[in-house]
PDB file of C-alpha atoms in Angstrom:
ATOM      1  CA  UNK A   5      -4.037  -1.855  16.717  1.00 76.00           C
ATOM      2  CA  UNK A   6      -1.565  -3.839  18.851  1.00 85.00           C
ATOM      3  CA  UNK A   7       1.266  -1.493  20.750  1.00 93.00           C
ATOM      4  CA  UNK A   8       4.023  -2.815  22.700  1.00 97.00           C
ATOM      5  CA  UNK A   9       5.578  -0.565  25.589  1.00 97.00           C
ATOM      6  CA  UNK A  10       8.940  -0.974  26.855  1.00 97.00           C
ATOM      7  CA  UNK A  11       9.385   1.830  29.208  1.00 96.00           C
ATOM      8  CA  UNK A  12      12.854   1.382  30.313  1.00 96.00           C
ATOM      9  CA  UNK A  13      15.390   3.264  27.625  1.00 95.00           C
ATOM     10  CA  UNK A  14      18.170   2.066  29.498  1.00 95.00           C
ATOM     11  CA  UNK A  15      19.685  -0.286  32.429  1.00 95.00           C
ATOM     12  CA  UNK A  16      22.782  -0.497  34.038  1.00 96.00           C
ATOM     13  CA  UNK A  17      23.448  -3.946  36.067  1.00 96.00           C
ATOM     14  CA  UNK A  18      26.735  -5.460  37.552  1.00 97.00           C
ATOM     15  CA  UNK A  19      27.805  -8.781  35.830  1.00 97.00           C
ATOM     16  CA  UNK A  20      26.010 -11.724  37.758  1.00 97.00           C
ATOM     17  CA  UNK A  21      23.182 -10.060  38.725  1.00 97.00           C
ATOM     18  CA  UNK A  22      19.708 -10.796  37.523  1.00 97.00           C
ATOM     19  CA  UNK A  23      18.021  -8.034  35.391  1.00 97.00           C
ATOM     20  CA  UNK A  24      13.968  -7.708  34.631  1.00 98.00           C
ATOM     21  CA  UNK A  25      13.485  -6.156  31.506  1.00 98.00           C
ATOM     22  CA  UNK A  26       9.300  -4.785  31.059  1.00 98.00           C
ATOM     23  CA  UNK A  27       6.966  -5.167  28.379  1.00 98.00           C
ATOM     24  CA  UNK A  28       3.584  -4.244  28.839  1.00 98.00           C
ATOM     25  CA  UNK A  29       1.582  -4.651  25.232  1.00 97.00           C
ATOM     26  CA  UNK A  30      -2.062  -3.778  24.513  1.00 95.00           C
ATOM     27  CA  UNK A  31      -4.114  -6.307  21.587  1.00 91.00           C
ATOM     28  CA  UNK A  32      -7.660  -6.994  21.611  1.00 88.00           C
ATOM     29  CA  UNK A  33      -7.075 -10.400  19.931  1.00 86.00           C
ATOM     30  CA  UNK A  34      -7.635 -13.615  22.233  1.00 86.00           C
ATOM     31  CA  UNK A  35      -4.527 -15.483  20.364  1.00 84.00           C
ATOM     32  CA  UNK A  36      -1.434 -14.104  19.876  1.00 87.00           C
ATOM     33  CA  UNK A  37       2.280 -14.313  20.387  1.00 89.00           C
ATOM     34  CA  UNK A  38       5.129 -12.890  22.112  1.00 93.00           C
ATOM     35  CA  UNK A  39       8.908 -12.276  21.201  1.00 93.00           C
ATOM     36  CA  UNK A  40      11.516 -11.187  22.725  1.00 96.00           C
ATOM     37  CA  UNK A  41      14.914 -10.371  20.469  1.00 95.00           C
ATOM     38  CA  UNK A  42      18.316  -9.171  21.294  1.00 97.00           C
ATOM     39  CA  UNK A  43      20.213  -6.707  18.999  1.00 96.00           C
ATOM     40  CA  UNK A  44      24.347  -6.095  19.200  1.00 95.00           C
ATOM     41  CA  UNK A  45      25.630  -3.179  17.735  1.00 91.00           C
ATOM     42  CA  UNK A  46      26.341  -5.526  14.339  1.00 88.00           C
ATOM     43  CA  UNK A  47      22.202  -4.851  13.569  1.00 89.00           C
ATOM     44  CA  UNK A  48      21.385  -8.378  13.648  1.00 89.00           C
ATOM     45  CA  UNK A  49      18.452  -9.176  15.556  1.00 91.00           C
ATOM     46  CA  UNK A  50      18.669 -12.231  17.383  1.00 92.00           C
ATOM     47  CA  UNK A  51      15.753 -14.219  18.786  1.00 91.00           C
ATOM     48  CA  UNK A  52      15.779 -15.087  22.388  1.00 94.00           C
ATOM     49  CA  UNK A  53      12.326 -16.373  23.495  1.00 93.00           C
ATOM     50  CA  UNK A  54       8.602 -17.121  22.990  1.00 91.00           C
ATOM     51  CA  UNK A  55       5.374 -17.038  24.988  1.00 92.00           C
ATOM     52  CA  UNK A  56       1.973 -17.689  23.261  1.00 89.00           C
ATOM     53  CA  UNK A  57      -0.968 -16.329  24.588  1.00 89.00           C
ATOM     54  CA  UNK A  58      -2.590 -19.892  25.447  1.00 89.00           C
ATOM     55  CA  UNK A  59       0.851 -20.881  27.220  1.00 88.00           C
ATOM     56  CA  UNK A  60       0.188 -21.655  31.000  1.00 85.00           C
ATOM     57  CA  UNK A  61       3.396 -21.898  31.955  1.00 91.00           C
ATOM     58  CA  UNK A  62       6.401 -18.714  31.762  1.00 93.00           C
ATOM     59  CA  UNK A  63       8.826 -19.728  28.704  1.00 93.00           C
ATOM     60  CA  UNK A  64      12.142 -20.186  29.824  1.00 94.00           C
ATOM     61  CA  UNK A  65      15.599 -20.745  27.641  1.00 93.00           C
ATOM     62  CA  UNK A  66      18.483 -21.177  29.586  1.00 95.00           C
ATOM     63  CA  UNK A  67      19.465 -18.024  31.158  1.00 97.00           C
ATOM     64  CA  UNK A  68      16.035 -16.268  29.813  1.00 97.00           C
ATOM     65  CA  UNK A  69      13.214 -16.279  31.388  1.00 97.00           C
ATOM     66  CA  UNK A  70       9.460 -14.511  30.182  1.00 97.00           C
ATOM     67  CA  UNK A  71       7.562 -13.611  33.080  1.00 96.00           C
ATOM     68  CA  UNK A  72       3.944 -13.669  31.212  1.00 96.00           C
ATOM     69  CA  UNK A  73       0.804 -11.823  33.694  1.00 95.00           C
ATOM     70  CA  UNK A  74      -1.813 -12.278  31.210  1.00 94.00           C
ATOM     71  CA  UNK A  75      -4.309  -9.801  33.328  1.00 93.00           C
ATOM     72  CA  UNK A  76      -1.964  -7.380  33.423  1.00 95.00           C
ATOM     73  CA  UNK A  77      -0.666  -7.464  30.005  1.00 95.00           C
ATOM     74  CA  UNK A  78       2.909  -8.225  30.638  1.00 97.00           C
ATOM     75  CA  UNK A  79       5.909 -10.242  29.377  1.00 97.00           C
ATOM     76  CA  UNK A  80       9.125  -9.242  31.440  1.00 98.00           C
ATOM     77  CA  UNK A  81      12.128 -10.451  30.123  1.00 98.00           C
ATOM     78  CA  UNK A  82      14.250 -12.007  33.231  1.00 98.00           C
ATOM     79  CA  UNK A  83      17.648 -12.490  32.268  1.00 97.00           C
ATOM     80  CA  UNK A  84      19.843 -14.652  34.971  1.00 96.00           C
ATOM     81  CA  UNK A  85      23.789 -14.277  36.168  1.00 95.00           C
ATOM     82  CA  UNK A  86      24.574 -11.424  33.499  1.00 96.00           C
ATOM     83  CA  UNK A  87      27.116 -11.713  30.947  1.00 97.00           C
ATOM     84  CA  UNK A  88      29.178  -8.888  29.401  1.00 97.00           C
ATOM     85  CA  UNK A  89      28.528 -10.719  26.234  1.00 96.00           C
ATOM     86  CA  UNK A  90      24.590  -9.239  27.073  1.00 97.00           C
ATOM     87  CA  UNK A  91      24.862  -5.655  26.996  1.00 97.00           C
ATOM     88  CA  UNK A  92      22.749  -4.767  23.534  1.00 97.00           C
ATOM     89  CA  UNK A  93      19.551  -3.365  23.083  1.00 98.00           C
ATOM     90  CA  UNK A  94      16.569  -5.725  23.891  1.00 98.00           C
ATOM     91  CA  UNK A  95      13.362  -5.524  21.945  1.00 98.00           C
ATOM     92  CA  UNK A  96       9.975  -6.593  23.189  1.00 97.00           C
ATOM     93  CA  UNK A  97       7.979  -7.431  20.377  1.00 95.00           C
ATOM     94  CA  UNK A  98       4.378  -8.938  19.214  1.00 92.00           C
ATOM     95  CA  UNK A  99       2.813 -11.103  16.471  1.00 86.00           C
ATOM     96  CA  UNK A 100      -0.014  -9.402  14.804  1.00 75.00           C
ATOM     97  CA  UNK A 101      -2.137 -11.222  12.084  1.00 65.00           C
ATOM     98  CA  UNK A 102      -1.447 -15.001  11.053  1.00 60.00           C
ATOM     99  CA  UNK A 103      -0.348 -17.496  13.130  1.00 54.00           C
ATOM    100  CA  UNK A 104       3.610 -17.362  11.884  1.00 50.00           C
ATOM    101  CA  UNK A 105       3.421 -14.955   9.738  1.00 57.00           C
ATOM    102  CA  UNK A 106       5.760 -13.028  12.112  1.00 60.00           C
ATOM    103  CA  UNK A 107       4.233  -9.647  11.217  1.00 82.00           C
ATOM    104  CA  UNK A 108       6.020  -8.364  14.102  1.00 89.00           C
ATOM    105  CA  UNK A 109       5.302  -5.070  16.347  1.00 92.00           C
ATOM    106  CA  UNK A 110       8.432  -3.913  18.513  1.00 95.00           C
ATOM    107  CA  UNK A 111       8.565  -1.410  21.269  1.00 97.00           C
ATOM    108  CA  UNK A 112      11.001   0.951  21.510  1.00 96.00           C
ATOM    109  CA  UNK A 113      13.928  -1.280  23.351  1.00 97.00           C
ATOM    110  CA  UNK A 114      16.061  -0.999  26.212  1.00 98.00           C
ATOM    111  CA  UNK A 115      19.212  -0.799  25.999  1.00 97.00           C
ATOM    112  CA  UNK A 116      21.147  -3.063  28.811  1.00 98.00           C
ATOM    113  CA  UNK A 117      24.623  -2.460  30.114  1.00 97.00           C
ATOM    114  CA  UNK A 118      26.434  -4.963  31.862  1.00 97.00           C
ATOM    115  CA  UNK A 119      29.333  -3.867  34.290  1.00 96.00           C
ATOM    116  CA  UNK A 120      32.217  -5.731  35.290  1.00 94.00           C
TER     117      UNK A 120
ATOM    118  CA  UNK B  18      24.442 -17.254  13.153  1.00 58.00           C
ATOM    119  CA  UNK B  19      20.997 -17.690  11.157  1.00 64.00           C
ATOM    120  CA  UNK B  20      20.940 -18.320   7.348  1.00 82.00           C
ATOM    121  CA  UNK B  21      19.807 -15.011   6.298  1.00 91.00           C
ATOM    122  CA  UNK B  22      21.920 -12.951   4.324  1.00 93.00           C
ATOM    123  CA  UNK B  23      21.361  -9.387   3.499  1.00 95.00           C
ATOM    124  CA  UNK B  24      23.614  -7.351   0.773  1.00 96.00           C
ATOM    125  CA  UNK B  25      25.099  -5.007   0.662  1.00 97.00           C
ATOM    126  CA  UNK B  26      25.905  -4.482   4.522  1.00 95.00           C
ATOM    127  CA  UNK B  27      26.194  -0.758   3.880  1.00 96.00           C
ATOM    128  CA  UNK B  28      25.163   1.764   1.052  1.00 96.00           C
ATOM    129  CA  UNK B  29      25.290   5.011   0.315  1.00 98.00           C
ATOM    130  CA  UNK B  30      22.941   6.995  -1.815  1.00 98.00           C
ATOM    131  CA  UNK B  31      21.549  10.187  -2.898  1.00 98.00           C
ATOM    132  CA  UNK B  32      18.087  12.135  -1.983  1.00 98.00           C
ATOM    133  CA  UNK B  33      15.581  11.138  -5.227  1.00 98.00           C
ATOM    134  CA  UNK B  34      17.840   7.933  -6.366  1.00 98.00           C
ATOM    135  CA  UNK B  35      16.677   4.043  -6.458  1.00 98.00           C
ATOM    136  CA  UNK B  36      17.750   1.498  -4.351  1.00 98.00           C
ATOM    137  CA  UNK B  37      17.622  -2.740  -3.716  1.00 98.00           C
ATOM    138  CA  UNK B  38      18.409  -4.305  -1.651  1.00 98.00           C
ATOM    139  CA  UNK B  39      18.145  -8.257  -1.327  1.00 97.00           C
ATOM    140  CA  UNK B  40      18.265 -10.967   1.259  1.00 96.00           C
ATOM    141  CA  UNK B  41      18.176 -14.702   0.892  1.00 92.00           C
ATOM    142  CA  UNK B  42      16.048 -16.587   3.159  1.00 85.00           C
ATOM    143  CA  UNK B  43      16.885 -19.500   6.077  1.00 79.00           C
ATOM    144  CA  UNK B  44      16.555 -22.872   4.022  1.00 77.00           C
ATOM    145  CA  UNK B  45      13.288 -24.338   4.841  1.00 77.00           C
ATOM    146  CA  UNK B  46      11.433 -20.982   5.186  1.00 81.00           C
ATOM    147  CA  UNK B  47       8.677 -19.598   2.935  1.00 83.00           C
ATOM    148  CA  UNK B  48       8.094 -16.480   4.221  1.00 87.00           C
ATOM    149  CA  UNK B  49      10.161 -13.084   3.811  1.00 90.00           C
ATOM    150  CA  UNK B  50       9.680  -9.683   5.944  1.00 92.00           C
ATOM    151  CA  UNK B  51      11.010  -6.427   5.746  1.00 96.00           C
ATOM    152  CA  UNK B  52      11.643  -3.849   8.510  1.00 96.00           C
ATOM    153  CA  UNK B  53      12.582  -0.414   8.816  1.00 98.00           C
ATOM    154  CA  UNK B  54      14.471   0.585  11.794  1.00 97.00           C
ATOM    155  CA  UNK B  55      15.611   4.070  12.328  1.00 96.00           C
ATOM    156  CA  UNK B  56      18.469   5.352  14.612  1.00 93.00           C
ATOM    157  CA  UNK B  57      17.149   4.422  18.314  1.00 91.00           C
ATOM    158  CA  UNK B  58      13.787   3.598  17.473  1.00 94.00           C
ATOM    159  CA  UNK B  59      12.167  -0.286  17.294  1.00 95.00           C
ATOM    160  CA  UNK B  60      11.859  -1.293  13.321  1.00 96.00           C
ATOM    161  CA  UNK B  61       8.500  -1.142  11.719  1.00 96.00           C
ATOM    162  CA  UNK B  62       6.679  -3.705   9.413  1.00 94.00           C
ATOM    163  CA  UNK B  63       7.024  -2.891   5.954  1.00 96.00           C
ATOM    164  CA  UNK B  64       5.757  -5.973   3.953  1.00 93.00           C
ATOM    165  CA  UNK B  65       5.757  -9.636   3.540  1.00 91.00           C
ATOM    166  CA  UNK B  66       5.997 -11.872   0.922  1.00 91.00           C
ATOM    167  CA  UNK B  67       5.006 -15.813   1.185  1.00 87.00           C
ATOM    168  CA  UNK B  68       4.663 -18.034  -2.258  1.00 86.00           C
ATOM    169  CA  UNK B  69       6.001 -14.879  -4.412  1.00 90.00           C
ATOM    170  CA  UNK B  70       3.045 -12.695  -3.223  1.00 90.00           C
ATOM    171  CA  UNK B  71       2.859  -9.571  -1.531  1.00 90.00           C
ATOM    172  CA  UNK B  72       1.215 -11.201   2.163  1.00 86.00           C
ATOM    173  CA  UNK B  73       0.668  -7.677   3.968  1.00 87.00           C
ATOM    174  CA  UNK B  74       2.124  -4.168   3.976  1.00 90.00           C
ATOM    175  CA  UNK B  75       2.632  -1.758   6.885  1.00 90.00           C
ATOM    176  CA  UNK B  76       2.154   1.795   6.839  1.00 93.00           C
ATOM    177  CA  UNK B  77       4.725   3.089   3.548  1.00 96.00           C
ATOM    178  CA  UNK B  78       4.422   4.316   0.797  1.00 97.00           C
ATOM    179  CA  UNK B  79       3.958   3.040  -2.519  1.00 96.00           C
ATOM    180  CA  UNK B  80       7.117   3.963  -3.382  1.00 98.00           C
ATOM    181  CA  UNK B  81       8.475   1.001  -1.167  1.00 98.00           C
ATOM    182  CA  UNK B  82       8.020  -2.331  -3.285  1.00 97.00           C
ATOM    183  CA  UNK B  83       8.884  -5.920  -3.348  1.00 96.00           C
ATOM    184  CA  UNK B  84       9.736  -9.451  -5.092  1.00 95.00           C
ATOM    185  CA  UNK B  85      10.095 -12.635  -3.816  1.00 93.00           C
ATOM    186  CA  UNK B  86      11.655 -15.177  -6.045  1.00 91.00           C
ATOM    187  CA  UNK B  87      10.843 -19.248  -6.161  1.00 89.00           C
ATOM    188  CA  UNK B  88      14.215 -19.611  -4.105  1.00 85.00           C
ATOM    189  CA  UNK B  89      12.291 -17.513  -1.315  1.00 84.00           C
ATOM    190  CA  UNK B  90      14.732 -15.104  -1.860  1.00 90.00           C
ATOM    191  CA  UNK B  91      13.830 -11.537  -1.719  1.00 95.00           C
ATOM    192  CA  UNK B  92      14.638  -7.794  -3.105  1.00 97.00           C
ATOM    193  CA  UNK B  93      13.069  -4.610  -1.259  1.00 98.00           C
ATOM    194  CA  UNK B  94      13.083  -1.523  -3.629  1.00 98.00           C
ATOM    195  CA  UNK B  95      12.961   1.863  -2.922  1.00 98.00           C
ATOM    196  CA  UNK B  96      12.124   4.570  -5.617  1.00 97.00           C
ATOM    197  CA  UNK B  97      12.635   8.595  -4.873  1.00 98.00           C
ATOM    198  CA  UNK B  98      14.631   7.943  -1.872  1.00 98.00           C
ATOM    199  CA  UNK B  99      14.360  10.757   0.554  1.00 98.00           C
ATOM    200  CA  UNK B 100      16.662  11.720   3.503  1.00 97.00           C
ATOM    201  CA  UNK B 101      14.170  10.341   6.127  1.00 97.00           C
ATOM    202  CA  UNK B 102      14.600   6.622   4.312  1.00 98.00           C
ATOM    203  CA  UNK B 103      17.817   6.335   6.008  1.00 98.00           C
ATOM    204  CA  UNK B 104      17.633   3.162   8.442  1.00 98.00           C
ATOM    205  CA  UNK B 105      18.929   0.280   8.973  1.00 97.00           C
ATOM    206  CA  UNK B 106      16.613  -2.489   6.749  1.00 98.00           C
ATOM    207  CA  UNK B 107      16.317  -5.809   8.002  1.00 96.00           C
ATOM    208  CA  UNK B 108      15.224  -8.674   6.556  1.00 94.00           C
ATOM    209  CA  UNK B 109      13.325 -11.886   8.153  1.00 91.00           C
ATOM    210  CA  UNK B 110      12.763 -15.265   7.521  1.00 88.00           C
ATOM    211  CA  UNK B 111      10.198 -17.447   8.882  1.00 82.00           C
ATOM    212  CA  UNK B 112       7.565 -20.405   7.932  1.00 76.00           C
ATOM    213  CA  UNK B 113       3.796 -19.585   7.690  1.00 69.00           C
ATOM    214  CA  UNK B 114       1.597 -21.432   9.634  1.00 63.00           C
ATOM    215  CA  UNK B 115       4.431 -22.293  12.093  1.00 61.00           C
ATOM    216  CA  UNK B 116       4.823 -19.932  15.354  1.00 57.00           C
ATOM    217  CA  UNK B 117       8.572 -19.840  15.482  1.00 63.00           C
ATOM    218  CA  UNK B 118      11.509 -16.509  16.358  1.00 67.00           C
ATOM    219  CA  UNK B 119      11.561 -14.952  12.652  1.00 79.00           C
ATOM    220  CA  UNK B 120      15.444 -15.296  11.873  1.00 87.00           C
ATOM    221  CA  UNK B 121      16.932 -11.877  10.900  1.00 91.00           C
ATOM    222  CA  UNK B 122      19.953 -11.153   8.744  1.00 92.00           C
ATOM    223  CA  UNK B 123      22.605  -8.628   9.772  1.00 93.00           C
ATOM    224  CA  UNK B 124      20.625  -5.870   7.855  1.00 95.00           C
ATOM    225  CA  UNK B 125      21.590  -3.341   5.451  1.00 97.00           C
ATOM    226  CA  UNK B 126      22.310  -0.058   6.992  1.00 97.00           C
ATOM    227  CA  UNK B 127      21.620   2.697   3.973  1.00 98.00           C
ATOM    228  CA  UNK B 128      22.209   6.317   4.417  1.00 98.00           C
ATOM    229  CA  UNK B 129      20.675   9.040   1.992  1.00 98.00           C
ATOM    230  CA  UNK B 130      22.374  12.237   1.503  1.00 97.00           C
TER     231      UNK B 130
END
């Protein structure tokens, strides 16, 4: 079964700064896909950024970035200059079955703070 | 803003009632998911539903059971509820066959007592 660890429950980081967020996940499938989604205290989760397995280069959208080490079985979340507007919790999370069917598995999250 | 909508936003219930909750789906999309997430933890898979059917189920019970209607829209029910089904239930959209962010509505947070 496919597990996703996050093992950061929280982070603390001064507005502008950069801030690495870690995933490490475990899958014995050759193909598969990795998510990354932000959640505010409203609940909704909000997608941020994608990596497939077969992708040779790190996925990037604007201020995110998804450090991918295949080897080593992670997909860091880099997220540049910090924003207030980014504290929320931050969920690492992984497709398991069907390309797009989105059968998702999270980790546990980390929730980032942003200081002014 | 995505174009998943969940209702109600909030609900209140008691241990052994039934409860359903729906969500419409992003325009476009075929595919519906359900999540559980309880207080501080990451949400878990409960099913999917793609074309109507029933397109994989996590680890609940029975007692946790679905629709999807032609509109792609959705319903989750839950039968017996018990105190530990209190979570927040989130609902995602998404098109099979297409390796896309699954679009998630605001959720319905639902508290048994």
């Amino acid at each position: 079964a496919q597990k996703i660890t996050q093992t950061q429950p929280g982070m603390f980081v001064q507005e502008k700064e950069a801030v690495t967020l870690d995933c490490t996940y475990d899958t014995s499938d050759q193909s598969y896909g990795l998510f990354w989604y932000k959640q505010p205290s409203s609940g909704e989760m909000i997608f941020l950024i994608y990596q497939g397995s077969y992708d040779e280069q790190n996925a990037t959208e604007g201020r995110y970035s998804l450090n991918f080490q295949k080897a080593r079985k992670s997909a860091n979340l880099v997220i540049s200059a910090s924003q207030l507007g980014d504290s929320a919790m931050y969920f690492c999370a992984m497709r398991e079955g069907q390309r797009g069917a989105q059968k998702l598995v999270f980790g546990q999250g980390t929730r980032l703070t942003i200081n002014p | 803003e995505t174009g998943v909508t969940q209702s109600p936003t909030h609900l209140i219930k008691t241990r052994g009632q039934q409860v359903t909750l729906r969500c419409s789906s992003q325009s476009g999309h075929n595919t519906v998911s359900w999540y559980q997430q309880a207080l501080g933890q990451g949400p878990q898979f409960i099913f999917q539903y793609y074309r109507e059917e029933e397109n994989g189920r996590g680890n609940f019970p029975p007692r946790f059971s679905g629709l999807q209607f032609p509109n792609y829209s959705s319903e989750l029910n839950v039968n017996a509820l018990e105190l530990d089904d209190s979570a927040l239930y989130l609902c995602a959209s998404s098109s099979l066959g297409r390796e896309i962010g699954a679009f998630f509505g605001q959720g319905t947070r639902l508290t048994v007592v």
